[in-house]
Amino acid sequence: MQTAKLLRKICSQGVNRHTRLIFSSIAPFCNKFEQCNYDLSEAEYENIPDPYVHQLIQACSNALEEIKVSIYFTLFEFC
């Protein structure tokens, strides 16, 4: 419910400006996540040992968490 209110407020204040700011704030974390996914695909294809694969999975999870936190902080600035 709170999320819907926040999103309505953002949209009512000019969606283009806010969307650009949100995407620019999460872009570095998205790039990290994309690289992590690529590395994970390569590791699975090459039969890399499990400990390394688990490290990659954790890195991907961390990148997703960074994206989430970045979005929350960006939304908080506007609301």
mmCIF file of N, CA and C in Angstrom:
data_model
loop_
_atom_site.group_PDB
_atom_site.id
_atom_site.type_symbol
_atom_site.label_atom_id
_atom_site.label_comp_id
_atom_site.label_asym_id
_atom_site.label_seq_id
_atom_site.Cartn_x
_atom_site.Cartn_y
_atom_site.Cartn_z
ATOM 1 N N MET A 1 0.829 -1.189 0.000
ATOM 2 C CA MET A 1 0.000 0.000 0.000
ATOM 3 C C MET A 1 0.873 1.251 0.000
ATOM 4 N N GLN A 2 1.884 1.305 0.869
ATOM 5 C CA GLN A 2 2.774 2.460 0.913
ATOM 6 C C GLN A 2 3.519 2.625 -0.410
ATOM 7 N N THR A 3 3.939 1.508 -0.999
ATOM 8 C CA THR A 3 4.669 1.572 -2.262
ATOM 9 C C THR A 3 3.816 2.198 -3.343
ATOM 10 N N ALA A 4 2.549 1.813 -3.398
ATOM 11 C CA ALA A 4 1.646 2.378 -4.402
ATOM 12 C C ALA A 4 1.508 3.882 -4.220
ATOM 13 N N LYS A 5 1.406 4.334 -2.984
ATOM 14 C CA LYS A 5 1.303 5.773 -2.716
ATOM 15 C C LYS A 5 2.569 6.498 -3.164
ATOM 16 N N LEU A 6 3.721 5.904 -2.862
ATOM 17 C CA LEU A 6 4.981 6.521 -3.261
ATOM 18 C C LEU A 6 5.088 6.627 -4.770
ATOM 19 N N LEU A 7 4.719 5.554 -5.450
ATOM 20 C CA LEU A 7 4.811 5.567 -6.906
ATOM 21 C C LEU A 7 3.853 6.576 -7.514
ATOM 22 N N ARG A 8 2.646 6.698 -6.968
ATOM 23 C CA ARG A 8 1.695 7.699 -7.469
ATOM 24 C C ARG A 8 2.258 9.101 -7.287
ATOM 25 N N LYS A 9 2.880 9.338 -6.140
ATOM 26 C CA LYS A 9 3.452 10.654 -5.869
ATOM 27 C C LYS A 9 4.573 10.964 -6.853
ATOM 28 N N ILE A 10 5.425 9.987 -7.089
ATOM 29 C CA ILE A 10 6.516 10.180 -8.042
ATOM 30 C C ILE A 10 5.962 10.478 -9.428
ATOM 31 N N CYS A 11 4.991 9.701 -9.852
ATOM 32 C CA CYS A 11 4.416 9.891 -11.179
ATOM 33 C C CYS A 11 3.762 11.258 -11.303
ATOM 34 N N SER A 12 3.117 11.706 -10.250
ATOM 35 C CA SER A 12 2.435 12.998 -10.315
ATOM 36 C C SER A 12 3.422 14.162 -10.351
ATOM 37 N N GLN A 13 4.674 13.935 -9.967
ATOM 38 C CA GLN A 13 5.673 15.007 -9.945
ATOM 39 C C GLN A 13 6.522 15.059 -11.208
ATOM 40 N N GLY A 14 6.262 14.227 -12.168
ATOM 41 C CA GLY A 14 7.050 14.248 -13.405
ATOM 42 C C GLY A 14 7.833 12.967 -13.575
ATOM 43 N N VAL A 15 7.211 12.018 -14.219
ATOM 44 C CA VAL A 15 7.785 10.672 -14.268
ATOM 45 C C VAL A 15 9.110 10.634 -15.025
ATOM 46 N N ASN A 16 9.268 11.412 -16.073
ATOM 47 C CA ASN A 16 10.496 11.322 -16.866
ATOM 48 C C ASN A 16 11.728 11.695 -16.056
ATOM 49 N N ARG A 17 11.667 12.793 -15.340
ATOM 50 C CA ARG A 17 12.811 13.233 -14.532
ATOM 51 C C ARG A 17 13.157 12.198 -13.476
ATOM 52 N N HIS A 18 12.164 11.712 -12.777
ATOM 53 C CA HIS A 18 12.404 10.743 -11.711
ATOM 54 C C HIS A 18 12.889 9.408 -12.267
ATOM 55 N N THR A 19 12.317 8.996 -13.374
ATOM 56 C CA THR A 19 12.732 7.724 -13.969
ATOM 57 C C THR A 19 14.200 7.783 -14.367
ATOM 58 N N ARG A 20 14.609 8.874 -14.981
ATOM 59 C CA ARG A 20 16.023 9.014 -15.358
ATOM 60 C C ARG A 20 16.924 8.951 -14.130
ATOM 61 N N LEU A 21 16.525 9.637 -13.069
ATOM 62 C CA LEU A 21 17.343 9.637 -11.853
ATOM 63 C C LEU A 21 17.415 8.251 -11.225
ATOM 64 N N ILE A 22 16.283 7.556 -11.192
ATOM 65 C CA ILE A 22 16.270 6.208 -10.618
ATOM 66 C C ILE A 22 17.172 5.286 -11.428
ATOM 67 N N PHE A 23 17.023 5.315 -12.761
ATOM 68 C CA PHE A 23 17.838 4.424 -13.578
ATOM 69 C C PHE A 23 19.317 4.780 -13.501
ATOM 70 N N SER A 24 19.636 6.063 -13.437
ATOM 71 C CA SER A 24 21.052 6.426 -13.333
ATOM 72 C C SER A 24 21.629 5.998 -11.984
ATOM 73 N N SER A 25 20.797 5.978 -10.948
ATOM 74 C CA SER A 25 21.307 5.578 -9.632
ATOM 75 C C SER A 25 21.511 4.068 -9.522
ATOM 76 N N ILE A 26 20.729 3.283 -10.260
ATOM 77 C CA ILE A 26 20.882 1.826 -10.151
ATOM 78 C C ILE A 26 21.749 1.237 -11.256
ATOM 79 N N ALA A 27 22.093 2.028 -12.274
ATOM 80 C CA ALA A 27 22.848 1.499 -13.414
ATOM 81 C C ALA A 27 24.132 0.772 -13.009
ATOM 82 N N PRO A 28 24.965 1.333 -12.117
ATOM 83 C CA PRO A 28 26.195 0.609 -11.761
ATOM 84 C C PRO A 28 25.912 -0.757 -11.134
ATOM 85 N N PHE A 29 24.854 -0.832 -10.318
ATOM 86 C CA PHE A 29 24.525 -2.105 -9.676
ATOM 87 C C PHE A 29 23.950 -3.091 -10.688
ATOM 88 N N CYS A 30 23.186 -2.582 -11.653
ATOM 89 C CA CYS A 30 22.660 -3.449 -12.711
ATOM 90 C C CYS A 30 23.805 -4.015 -13.537
ATOM 91 N N ASN A 31 24.806 -3.186 -13.815
ATOM 92 C CA ASN A 31 25.966 -3.665 -14.563
ATOM 93 C C ASN A 31 26.692 -4.762 -13.792
ATOM 94 N N LYS A 32 26.831 -4.577 -12.475
ATOM 95 C CA LYS A 32 27.458 -5.614 -11.649
ATOM 96 C C LYS A 32 26.661 -6.909 -11.712
ATOM 97 N N PHE A 33 25.321 -6.778 -11.660
ATOM 98 C CA PHE A 33 24.471 -7.960 -11.689
ATOM 99 C C PHE A 33 24.577 -8.669 -13.039
ATOM 100 N N GLU A 34 24.575 -7.905 -14.128
ATOM 101 C CA GLU A 34 24.703 -8.503 -15.456
ATOM 102 C C GLU A 34 26.029 -9.236 -15.597
ATOM 103 N N GLN A 35 27.113 -8.618 -15.123
ATOM 104 C CA GLN A 35 28.422 -9.262 -15.195
ATOM 105 C C GLN A 35 28.440 -10.537 -14.360
ATOM 106 N N CYS A 36 27.828 -10.473 -13.190
ATOM 107 C CA CYS A 36 27.769 -11.635 -12.318
ATOM 108 C C CYS A 36 27.010 -12.779 -12.992
ATOM 109 N N ASN A 37 25.884 -12.464 -13.608
ATOM 110 C CA ASN A 37 25.112 -13.492 -14.306
ATOM 111 C C ASN A 37 25.903 -14.101 -15.453
ATOM 112 N N TYR A 38 26.636 -13.261 -16.168
ATOM 113 C CA TYR A 38 27.470 -13.759 -17.259
ATOM 114 C C TYR A 38 28.535 -14.710 -16.714
ATOM 115 N N ASP A 39 29.208 -14.284 -15.648
ATOM 116 C CA ASP A 39 30.239 -15.131 -15.033
ATOM 117 C C ASP A 39 29.648 -16.443 -14.530
ATOM 118 N N LEU A 40 28.448 -16.373 -13.981
ATOM 119 C CA LEU A 40 27.789 -17.575 -13.477
ATOM 120 C C LEU A 40 27.458 -18.532 -14.621
ATOM 121 N N SER A 41 26.981 -17.998 -15.729
ATOM 122 C CA SER A 41 26.690 -18.831 -16.902
ATOM 123 C C SER A 41 27.958 -19.504 -17.410
ATOM 124 N N GLU A 42 29.036 -18.738 -17.465
ATOM 125 C CA GLU A 42 30.316 -19.293 -17.902
ATOM 126 C C GLU A 42 30.787 -20.393 -16.950
ATOM 127 N N ALA A 43 30.644 -20.166 -15.661
ATOM 128 C CA ALA A 43 31.084 -21.147 -14.666
ATOM 129 C C ALA A 43 30.299 -22.446 -14.801
ATOM 130 N N GLU A 44 28.996 -22.327 -15.027
ATOM 131 C CA GLU A 44 28.176 -23.532 -15.188
ATOM 132 C C GLU A 44 28.540 -24.269 -16.473
ATOM 133 N N TYR A 45 28.816 -23.519 -17.525
ATOM 134 C CA TYR A 45 29.177 -24.118 -18.813
ATOM 135 C C TYR A 45 30.521 -24.829 -18.732
ATOM 136 N N GLU A 46 31.444 -24.262 -17.975
ATOM 137 C CA GLU A 46 32.802 -24.799 -17.887
ATOM 138 C C GLU A 46 32.975 -25.795 -16.742
ATOM 139 N N ASN A 47 31.898 -26.104 -16.028
ATOM 140 C CA ASN A 47 31.961 -27.020 -14.881
ATOM 141 C C ASN A 47 32.970 -26.565 -13.825
ATOM 142 N N ILE A 48 32.876 -25.313 -13.462
ATOM 143 C CA ILE A 48 33.740 -24.734 -12.429
ATOM 144 C C ILE A 48 33.335 -25.325 -11.073
ATOM 145 N N PRO A 49 34.281 -25.521 -10.150
ATOM 146 C CA PRO A 49 33.963 -26.110 -8.839
ATOM 147 C C PRO A 49 32.894 -25.323 -8.068
ATOM 148 N N ASP A 50 32.145 -26.069 -7.275
ATOM 149 C CA ASP A 50 31.029 -25.493 -6.525
ATOM 150 C C ASP A 50 31.382 -24.290 -5.649
ATOM 151 N N PRO A 51 32.492 -24.300 -4.920
ATOM 152 C CA PRO A 51 32.761 -23.130 -4.061
ATOM 153 C C PRO A 51 32.784 -21.818 -4.856
ATOM 154 N N TYR A 52 33.370 -21.846 -6.044
ATOM 155 C CA TYR A 52 33.421 -20.641 -6.870
ATOM 156 C C TYR A 52 32.024 -20.260 -7.347
ATOM 157 N N VAL A 53 31.225 -21.249 -7.723
ATOM 158 C CA VAL A 53 29.853 -20.990 -8.167
ATOM 159 C C VAL A 53 29.048 -20.382 -7.023
ATOM 160 N N HIS A 54 29.223 -20.888 -5.816
ATOM 161 C CA HIS A 54 28.513 -20.335 -4.661
ATOM 162 C C HIS A 54 28.925 -18.882 -4.407
ATOM 163 N N GLN A 55 30.201 -18.566 -4.620
ATOM 164 C CA GLN A 55 30.651 -17.179 -4.480
ATOM 165 C C GLN A 55 29.971 -16.287 -5.512
ATOM 166 N N LEU A 56 29.837 -16.791 -6.729
ATOM 167 C CA LEU A 56 29.169 -16.013 -7.776
ATOM 168 C C LEU A 56 27.695 -15.803 -7.452
ATOM 169 N N ILE A 57 27.049 -16.847 -6.955
ATOM 170 C CA ILE A 57 25.635 -16.724 -6.576
ATOM 171 C C ILE A 57 25.483 -15.673 -5.481
ATOM 172 N N GLN A 58 26.381 -15.682 -4.505
ATOM 173 C CA GLN A 58 26.333 -14.683 -3.437
ATOM 174 C C GLN A 58 26.573 -13.282 -3.989
ATOM 175 N N ALA A 59 27.496 -13.161 -4.933
ATOM 176 C CA ALA A 59 27.768 -11.853 -5.539
ATOM 177 C C ALA A 59 26.543 -11.340 -6.293
ATOM 178 N N CYS A 60 25.851 -12.229 -6.994
ATOM 179 C CA CYS A 60 24.626 -11.840 -7.703
ATOM 180 C C CYS A 60 23.563 -11.400 -6.711
ATOM 181 N N SER A 61 23.428 -12.131 -5.633
ATOM 182 C CA SER A 61 22.457 -11.787 -4.599
ATOM 183 C C SER A 61 22.780 -10.426 -3.991
ATOM 184 N N ASN A 62 24.055 -10.172 -3.735
ATOM 185 C CA ASN A 62 24.474 -8.880 -3.187
ATOM 186 C C ASN A 62 24.168 -7.746 -4.157
ATOM 187 N N ALA A 63 24.396 -7.984 -5.445
ATOM 188 C CA ALA A 63 24.115 -6.952 -6.445
ATOM 189 C C ALA A 63 22.627 -6.635 -6.487
ATOM 190 N N LEU A 64 21.788 -7.659 -6.374
ATOM 191 C CA LEU A 64 20.341 -7.419 -6.345
ATOM 192 C C LEU A 64 19.945 -6.610 -5.119
ATOM 193 N N GLU A 65 20.553 -6.915 -3.996
ATOM 194 C CA GLU A 65 20.261 -6.164 -2.768
ATOM 195 C C GLU A 65 20.685 -4.704 -2.924
ATOM 196 N N GLU A 66 21.831 -4.478 -3.564
ATOM 197 C CA GLU A 66 22.287 -3.107 -3.799
ATOM 198 C C GLU A 66 21.315 -2.352 -4.700
ATOM 199 N N ILE A 67 20.761 -3.037 -5.703
ATOM 200 C CA ILE A 67 19.767 -2.416 -6.581
ATOM 201 C C ILE A 67 18.551 -2.006 -5.764
ATOM 202 N N LYS A 68 18.079 -2.926 -4.927
ATOM 203 C CA LYS A 68 16.890 -2.648 -4.110
ATOM 204 C C LYS A 68 17.122 -1.455 -3.183
ATOM 205 N N VAL A 69 18.251 -1.439 -2.503
ATOM 206 C CA VAL A 69 18.558 -0.347 -1.579
ATOM 207 C C VAL A 69 18.680 0.973 -2.338
ATOM 208 N N SER A 70 19.324 0.938 -3.485
ATOM 209 C CA SER A 70 19.481 2.152 -4.285
ATOM 210 C C SER A 70 18.132 2.707 -4.724
ATOM 211 N N ILE A 71 17.217 1.827 -5.122
ATOM 212 C CA ILE A 71 15.875 2.269 -5.517
ATOM 213 C C ILE A 71 15.161 2.893 -4.329
ATOM 214 N N TYR A 72 15.217 2.256 -3.172
ATOM 215 C CA TYR A 72 14.553 2.797 -1.987
ATOM 216 C C TYR A 72 15.090 4.180 -1.629
ATOM 217 N N PHE A 73 16.424 4.338 -1.646
ATOM 218 C CA PHE A 73 16.993 5.637 -1.302
ATOM 219 C C PHE A 73 16.616 6.697 -2.330
ATOM 220 N N THR A 74 16.590 6.311 -3.602
ATOM 221 C CA THR A 74 16.211 7.263 -4.644
ATOM 222 C C THR A 74 14.760 7.670 -4.485
ATOM 223 N N LEU A 75 13.888 6.714 -4.201
ATOM 224 C CA LEU A 75 12.479 7.039 -3.982
ATOM 225 C C LEU A 75 12.311 7.920 -2.750
ATOM 226 N N PHE A 76 13.072 7.637 -1.720
ATOM 227 C CA PHE A 76 12.974 8.399 -0.474
ATOM 228 C C PHE A 76 13.294 9.881 -0.703
ATOM 229 N N GLU A 77 14.219 10.161 -1.619
ATOM 230 C CA GLU A 77 14.586 11.546 -1.897
ATOM 231 C C GLU A 77 13.404 12.356 -2.412
ATOM 232 N N PHE A 78 12.480 11.699 -3.100
ATOM 233 C CA PHE A 78 11.383 12.412 -3.742
ATOM 234 C C PHE A 78 10.101 12.403 -2.935
ATOM 235 N N CYS A 79 10.044 11.610 -1.869
ATOM 236 C CA CYS A 79 8.751 11.419 -1.199
ATOM 237 C C CYS A 79 8.787 11.845 0.259
#
